[in-house]
Amino acid sequence: MNSKRILLIIGGGIAAYKSLELIRELARRGIASRCILTKAGAEFVTPLSVSALSGEKCFTDLFSLDDEAEMGHIQLSRSADLVVVCPATADLLAKAAHGHANDLASTTLMATDKPVLMVPAMNVRMWEHAATKRNVATLRADGTAVIEPDEGAMACGEFGPGRLPEVLAIADEVEAQLDRHSGPKPLTGAHVLVTAGPTREPLDPVRFLSNHSSGKQGYAIAGALADLGARVTLVSGPVSIAPPRGVDMVPVETARDMLKACETALPADVFISVAAVADWRPAISSSKKLKLKDAGETLPSLTLSENPDILATLSKKRKNRPGLVIGFAAETHDVEELARAKMKRKGCDWIVANDVSGDVMGGSENEIALVTKDEIERWPRMDKLAVARQLADRIAQTIGHPGKNQLAAE
């Protein structure tokens, strides 16, 4: 997704401020935004704020000689992979449906040869008006994608359909539209198996052994691989985040559940073991809640049993071993040295090593070293989505050129 770009047309209305959040969210996903701000939109957000977030000039005026000399409206209309109108007001919907071209936004919509996505936001009465319904139907018949608005309380005090959808939902739809209109992807046809999140090992019906893993890094990796065209099976322990768009989700609880789900998902071209799997489980799990002992009685001891080693098990399979097996090493000291030792011990091909002595577990950023049999690549600290995209690109390069790396024999 790193080379994708949208042209974002920002219409008027209180929902215009959410376009700034959308620019930021799309940037997190590797999608750049070039922006047109309508005259009405400029009543709610400024060209300076749009430029600051997009990193590019914000275009506003059809008759600006400087802008026309720098990038004319025809070139601007064709400079992106997708045109997104957010918020799409009733006025912009009407202009686009009837071919009006009396300002930069409407002229650009008339001149573009790229797919268009409309994200409406307006008063409920305006959205339900017969004219708006006709305009939306016309646009859809002409091939324009129009998202249904959300229902809820509005700034005007009324309630009903017409609210701008949530920014994450809009960003998901932008990615879906880009996917729909893009060419072949580098991981199309590949099956990638990813584990994520913690596991929970029950002591009794209400208590368990677990860890602080949020699942964010594994989920981001699964999403980035799906964006590159892979069929992704995500085996996840209990987390509080939604699964990425386009992946096959398999929820599990314990380490033994996770191993069984992984073996069921094979064969796979790539296996990435991101999950923070509990090394031990209680030897005996009580069917009833354990009670505190009375004063003077000895506290009960806890006997542990070793959990199956999922990474080693899949790495050392004689049959159905994935061609590329990647483990994660979450360490608090001697990170690279311990990662090399883990790669040799587990029999995997790569180790993604990270220092979790700070705020990595549960946080939004990560700093990793990619350890292979030949080298160590040290990546700068970046957010987990950026780490995921870089790792997905590295995987695509590798399995696209099988001779480049010597992978473990099946």
JSON list of C-alpha atoms in Angstrom, two decimals, residues 27-156:
[
{"chain": "A", "resi": 27, "resn": "ALA", "atom": "CA", "xyz": [-1.11, 7.91, 6.36]},
{"chain": "A", "resi": 28, "resn": "ARG", "atom": "CA", "xyz": [-0.74, 5.30, 9.12]},
{"chain": "A", "resi": 29, "resn": "ARG", "atom": "CA", "xyz": [-1.82, 2.72, 6.55]},
{"chain": "A", "resi": 30, "resn": "GLY", "atom": "CA", "xyz": [0.68, 3.94, 3.97]},
{"chain": "A", "resi": 31, "resn": "ILE", "atom": "CA", "xyz": [-1.83, 5.85, 1.82]},
{"chain": "A", "resi": 32, "resn": "ALA", "atom": "CA", "xyz": [-0.96, 9.43, 0.89]},
{"chain": "A", "resi": 33, "resn": "SER", "atom": "CA", "xyz": [-3.58, 12.16, 0.49]},
{"chain": "A", "resi": 34, "resn": "ARG", "atom": "CA", "xyz": [-3.62, 15.13, -1.86]},
{"chain": "A", "resi": 35, "resn": "CYS", "atom": "CA", "xyz": [-6.48, 17.45, -0.92]},
{"chain": "A", "resi": 36, "resn": "ILE", "atom": "CA", "xyz": [-9.02, 19.87, -2.36]},
{"chain": "A", "resi": 37, "resn": "LEU", "atom": "CA", "xyz": [-10.81, 22.04, 0.21]},
{"chain": "A", "resi": 38, "resn": "THR", "atom": "CA", "xyz": [-14.10, 23.54, -0.93]},
{"chain": "A", "resi": 39, "resn": "LYS", "atom": "CA", "xyz": [-15.12, 27.08, 0.00]},
{"chain": "A", "resi": 40, "resn": "ALA", "atom": "CA", "xyz": [-17.75, 25.68, 2.39]},
{"chain": "A", "resi": 41, "resn": "GLY", "atom": "CA", "xyz": [-15.25, 23.19, 3.83]},
{"chain": "A", "resi": 42, "resn": "ALA", "atom": "CA", "xyz": [-12.87, 26.05, 4.62]},
{"chain": "A", "resi": 43, "resn": "GLU", "atom": "CA", "xyz": [-15.48, 27.40, 7.03]},
{"chain": "A", "resi": 44, "resn": "PHE", "atom": "CA", "xyz": [-14.75, 24.38, 9.25]},
{"chain": "A", "resi": 45, "resn": "VAL", "atom": "CA", "xyz": [-11.10, 23.45, 8.63]},
{"chain": "A", "resi": 46, "resn": "THR", "atom": "CA", "xyz": [-8.21, 25.52, 7.31]},
{"chain": "A", "resi": 47, "resn": "PRO", "atom": "CA", "xyz": [-5.94, 24.90, 4.31]},
{"chain": "A", "resi": 48, "resn": "LEU", "atom": "CA", "xyz": [-3.00, 25.10, 6.70]},
{"chain": "A", "resi": 49, "resn": "SER", "atom": "CA", "xyz": [-4.26, 22.24, 8.89]},
{"chain": "A", "resi": 50, "resn": "VAL", "atom": "CA", "xyz": [-4.99, 20.11, 5.80]},
{"chain": "A", "resi": 51, "resn": "SER", "atom": "CA", "xyz": [-1.52, 20.78, 4.37]},
{"chain": "A", "resi": 52, "resn": "ALA", "atom": "CA", "xyz": [0.18, 20.10, 7.69]},
{"chain": "A", "resi": 53, "resn": "LEU", "atom": "CA", "xyz": [-1.38, 16.65, 7.97]},
{"chain": "A", "resi": 54, "resn": "SER", "atom": "CA", "xyz": [-1.17, 15.63, 4.31]},
{"chain": "A", "resi": 55, "resn": "GLY", "atom": "CA", "xyz": [2.33, 17.02, 3.80]},
{"chain": "A", "resi": 56, "resn": "GLU", "atom": "CA", "xyz": [1.25, 18.59, 0.52]},
{"chain": "A", "resi": 57, "resn": "LYS", "atom": "CA", "xyz": [-0.25, 21.81, -0.79]},
{"chain": "A", "resi": 58, "resn": "CYS", "atom": "CA", "xyz": [-3.99, 22.10, -0.24]},
{"chain": "A", "resi": 59, "resn": "PHE", "atom": "CA", "xyz": [-5.84, 23.19, -3.38]},
{"chain": "A", "resi": 60, "resn": "THR", "atom": "CA", "xyz": [-8.83, 25.52, -3.05]},
{"chain": "A", "resi": 61, "resn": "ASP", "atom": "CA", "xyz": [-9.46, 27.70, -6.10]},
{"chain": "A", "resi": 62, "resn": "LEU", "atom": "CA", "xyz": [-10.27, 26.70, -9.67]},
{"chain": "A", "resi": 63, "resn": "PHE", "atom": "CA", "xyz": [-9.09, 30.08, -10.96]},
{"chain": "A", "resi": 64, "resn": "SER", "atom": "CA", "xyz": [-5.75, 30.26, -9.11]},
{"chain": "A", "resi": 65, "resn": "LEU", "atom": "CA", "xyz": [-3.10, 31.00, -11.75]},
{"chain": "A", "resi": 66, "resn": "ASP", "atom": "CA", "xyz": [-0.35, 29.64, -9.51]},
{"chain": "A", "resi": 67, "resn": "ASP", "atom": "CA", "xyz": [-2.17, 26.36, -8.92]},
{"chain": "A", "resi": 68, "resn": "GLU", "atom": "CA", "xyz": [-3.11, 25.95, -12.56]},
{"chain": "A", "resi": 69, "resn": "ALA", "atom": "CA", "xyz": [0.50, 26.52, -13.59]},
{"chain": "A", "resi": 70, "resn": "GLU", "atom": "CA", "xyz": [1.79, 24.13, -10.92]},
{"chain": "A", "resi": 71, "resn": "MET", "atom": "CA", "xyz": [-0.85, 21.40, -11.32]},
{"chain": "A", "resi": 72, "resn": "GLY", "atom": "CA", "xyz": [-3.91, 22.12, -13.45]},
{"chain": "A", "resi": 73, "resn": "HIS", "atom": "CA", "xyz": [-7.29, 20.75, -12.43]},
{"chain": "A", "resi": 74, "resn": "ILE", "atom": "CA", "xyz": [-7.15, 18.10, -15.18]},
{"chain": "A", "resi": 75, "resn": "GLN", "atom": "CA", "xyz": [-3.81, 16.78, -13.95]},
{"chain": "A", "resi": 76, "resn": "LEU", "atom": "CA", "xyz": [-4.98, 17.04, -10.35]},
{"chain": "A", "resi": 77, "resn": "SER", "atom": "CA", "xyz": [-8.07, 14.96, -11.13]},
{"chain": "A", "resi": 78, "resn": "ARG", "atom": "CA", "xyz": [-5.89, 12.13, -12.45]},
{"chain": "A", "resi": 79, "resn": "SER", "atom": "CA", "xyz": [-2.99, 12.31, -10.00]},
{"chain": "A", "resi": 80, "resn": "ALA", "atom": "CA", "xyz": [-4.34, 9.70, -7.57]},
{"chain": "A", "resi": 81, "resn": "ASP", "atom": "CA", "xyz": [-5.56, 6.10, -7.58]},
{"chain": "A", "resi": 82, "resn": "LEU", "atom": "CA", "xyz": [-8.92, 7.03, -6.06]},
{"chain": "A", "resi": 83, "resn": "VAL", "atom": "CA", "xyz": [-10.97, 10.21, -5.56]},
{"chain": "A", "resi": 84, "resn": "VAL", "atom": "CA", "xyz": [-12.66, 10.39, -2.15]},
{"chain": "A", "resi": 85, "resn": "VAL", "atom": "CA", "xyz": [-15.28, 13.03, -1.30]},
{"chain": "A", "resi": 86, "resn": "CYS", "atom": "CA", "xyz": [-15.51, 13.32, 2.50]},
{"chain": "A", "resi": 87, "resn": "PRO", "atom": "CA", "xyz": [-17.76, 14.73, 3.70]},
{"chain": "A", "resi": 88, "resn": "ALA", "atom": "CA", "xyz": [-19.93, 14.58, 0.59]},
{"chain": "A", "resi": 89, "resn": "THR", "atom": "CA", "xyz": [-22.61, 17.22, 1.11]},
{"chain": "A", "resi": 90, "resn": "ALA", "atom": "CA", "xyz": [-26.01, 17.20, -0.56]},
{"chain": "A", "resi": 91, "resn": "ASP", "atom": "CA", "xyz": [-24.68, 19.98, -2.82]},
{"chain": "A", "resi": 92, "resn": "LEU", "atom": "CA", "xyz": [-21.63, 17.97, -3.93]},
{"chain": "A", "resi": 93, "resn": "LEU", "atom": "CA", "xyz": [-23.76, 14.88, -4.54]},
{"chain": "A", "resi": 94, "resn": "ALA", "atom": "CA", "xyz": [-26.14, 16.95, -6.69]},
{"chain": "A", "resi": 95, "resn": "LYS", "atom": "CA", "xyz": [-23.32, 18.57, -8.67]},
{"chain": "A", "resi": 96, "resn": "ALA", "atom": "CA", "xyz": [-21.64, 15.22, -9.35]},
{"chain": "A", "resi": 97, "resn": "ALA", "atom": "CA", "xyz": [-24.91, 13.54, -10.32]},
{"chain": "A", "resi": 98, "resn": "HIS", "atom": "CA", "xyz": [-25.90, 16.27, -12.77]},
{"chain": "A", "resi": 99, "resn": "GLY", "atom": "CA", "xyz": [-22.49, 17.12, -14.19]},
{"chain": "A", "resi": 100, "resn": "HIS", "atom": "CA", "xyz": [-22.12, 20.63, -12.81]},
{"chain": "A", "resi": 101, "resn": "ALA", "atom": "CA", "xyz": [-18.60, 22.04, -12.91]},
{"chain": "A", "resi": 102, "resn": "ASN", "atom": "CA", "xyz": [-18.51, 25.54, -11.41]},
{"chain": "A", "resi": 103, "resn": "ASP", "atom": "CA", "xyz": [-15.72, 25.17, -8.82]},
{"chain": "A", "resi": 104, "resn": "LEU", "atom": "CA", "xyz": [-12.52, 23.18, -8.35]},
{"chain": "A", "resi": 105, "resn": "ALA", "atom": "CA", "xyz": [-14.18, 20.22, -6.59]},
{"chain": "A", "resi": 106, "resn": "SER", "atom": "CA", "xyz": [-16.99, 19.71, -9.10]},
{"chain": "A", "resi": 107, "resn": "THR", "atom": "CA", "xyz": [-14.73, 20.33, -12.09]},
{"chain": "A", "resi": 108, "resn": "THR", "atom": "CA", "xyz": [-12.25, 17.77, -10.78]},
{"chain": "A", "resi": 109, "resn": "LEU", "atom": "CA", "xyz": [-15.02, 15.21, -10.36]},
{"chain": "A", "resi": 110, "resn": "MET", "atom": "CA", "xyz": [-16.09, 15.81, -13.97]},
{"chain": "A", "resi": 111, "resn": "ALA", "atom": "CA", "xyz": [-12.53, 15.56, -15.30]},
{"chain": "A", "resi": 112, "resn": "THR", "atom": "CA", "xyz": [-11.29, 12.51, -13.42]},
{"chain": "A", "resi": 113, "resn": "ASP", "atom": "CA", "xyz": [-10.78, 9.13, -15.03]},
{"chain": "A", "resi": 114, "resn": "LYS", "atom": "CA", "xyz": [-10.28, 7.43, -11.64]},
{"chain": "A", "resi": 115, "resn": "PRO", "atom": "CA", "xyz": [-12.83, 5.65, -9.41]},
{"chain": "A", "resi": 116, "resn": "VAL", "atom": "CA", "xyz": [-14.76, 7.87, -7.01]},
{"chain": "A", "resi": 117, "resn": "LEU", "atom": "CA", "xyz": [-15.92, 7.17, -3.46]},
{"chain": "A", "resi": 118, "resn": "MET", "atom": "CA", "xyz": [-18.55, 9.42, -1.89]},
{"chain": "A", "resi": 119, "resn": "VAL", "atom": "CA", "xyz": [-18.87, 9.58, 1.92]},
{"chain": "A", "resi": 120, "resn": "PRO", "atom": "CA", "xyz": [-22.11, 11.51, 2.62]},
{"chain": "A", "resi": 121, "resn": "ALA", "atom": "CA", "xyz": [-22.81, 13.55, 5.75]},
{"chain": "A", "resi": 122, "resn": "MET", "atom": "CA", "xyz": [-25.81, 15.83, 6.14]},
{"chain": "A", "resi": 123, "resn": "ASN", "atom": "CA", "xyz": [-29.00, 16.50, 8.08]},
{"chain": "A", "resi": 124, "resn": "VAL", "atom": "CA", "xyz": [-31.37, 13.53, 8.23]},
{"chain": "A", "resi": 125, "resn": "ARG", "atom": "CA", "xyz": [-34.08, 15.38, 6.28]},
{"chain": "A", "resi": 126, "resn": "MET", "atom": "CA", "xyz": [-31.62, 16.26, 3.55]},
{"chain": "A", "resi": 127, "resn": "TRP", "atom": "CA", "xyz": [-30.39, 12.65, 3.32]},
{"chain": "A", "resi": 128, "resn": "GLU", "atom": "CA", "xyz": [-33.95, 11.32, 3.14]},
{"chain": "A", "resi": 129, "resn": "HIS", "atom": "CA", "xyz": [-35.09, 13.97, 0.63]},
{"chain": "A", "resi": 130, "resn": "ALA", "atom": "CA", "xyz": [-36.32, 12.55, -2.69]},
{"chain": "A", "resi": 131, "resn": "ALA", "atom": "CA", "xyz": [-33.79, 14.65, -4.63]},
{"chain": "A", "resi": 132, "resn": "THR", "atom": "CA", "xyz": [-30.84, 13.26, -2.64]},
{"chain": "A", "resi": 133, "resn": "LYS", "atom": "CA", "xyz": [-32.12, 9.72, -3.11]},
{"chain": "A", "resi": 134, "resn": "ARG", "atom": "CA", "xyz": [-32.35, 10.30, -6.88]},
{"chain": "A", "resi": 135, "resn": "ASN", "atom": "CA", "xyz": [-28.85, 11.77, -6.95]},
{"chain": "A", "resi": 136, "resn": "VAL", "atom": "CA", "xyz": [-27.36, 8.86, -5.02]},
{"chain": "A", "resi": 137, "resn": "ALA", "atom": "CA", "xyz": [-29.10, 6.37, -7.30]},
{"chain": "A", "resi": 138, "resn": "THR", "atom": "CA", "xyz": [-27.76, 8.22, -10.37]},
{"chain": "A", "resi": 139, "resn": "LEU", "atom": "CA", "xyz": [-24.21, 8.23, -9.02]},
{"chain": "A", "resi": 140, "resn": "ARG", "atom": "CA", "xyz": [-24.31, 4.52, -8.20]},
{"chain": "A", "resi": 141, "resn": "ALA", "atom": "CA", "xyz": [-25.72, 3.75, -11.65]},
{"chain": "A", "resi": 142, "resn": "ASP", "atom": "CA", "xyz": [-22.81, 5.72, -13.13]},
{"chain": "A", "resi": 143, "resn": "GLY", "atom": "CA", "xyz": [-20.30, 3.59, -11.19]},
{"chain": "A", "resi": 144, "resn": "THR", "atom": "CA", "xyz": [-19.59, 5.88, -8.22]},
{"chain": "A", "resi": 145, "resn": "ALA", "atom": "CA", "xyz": [-19.31, 4.16, -4.85]},
{"chain": "A", "resi": 146, "resn": "VAL", "atom": "CA", "xyz": [-21.47, 5.79, -2.15]},
{"chain": "A", "resi": 147, "resn": "ILE", "atom": "CA", "xyz": [-21.15, 4.74, 1.50]},
{"chain": "A", "resi": 148, "resn": "GLU", "atom": "CA", "xyz": [-24.34, 4.67, 3.55]},
{"chain": "A", "resi": 149, "resn": "PRO", "atom": "CA", "xyz": [-24.13, 7.25, 6.38]},
{"chain": "A", "resi": 150, "resn": "ASP", "atom": "CA", "xyz": [-24.40, 6.23, 10.02]},
{"chain": "A", "resi": 151, "resn": "GLU", "atom": "CA", "xyz": [-27.47, 6.82, 12.14]},
{"chain": "A", "resi": 152, "resn": "GLY", "atom": "CA", "xyz": [-27.34, 8.83, 15.36]},
{"chain": "A", "resi": 153, "resn": "ALA", "atom": "CA", "xyz": [-27.50, 12.22, 17.04]},
{"chain": "A", "resi": 154, "resn": "MET", "atom": "CA", "xyz": [-26.43, 15.16, 14.88]},
{"chain": "A", "resi": 155, "resn": "ALA", "atom": "CA", "xyz": [-24.94, 18.57, 15.55]},
{"chain": "A", "resi": 156, "resn": "CYS", "atom": "CA", "xyz": [-28.26, 20.15, 14.56]}
]
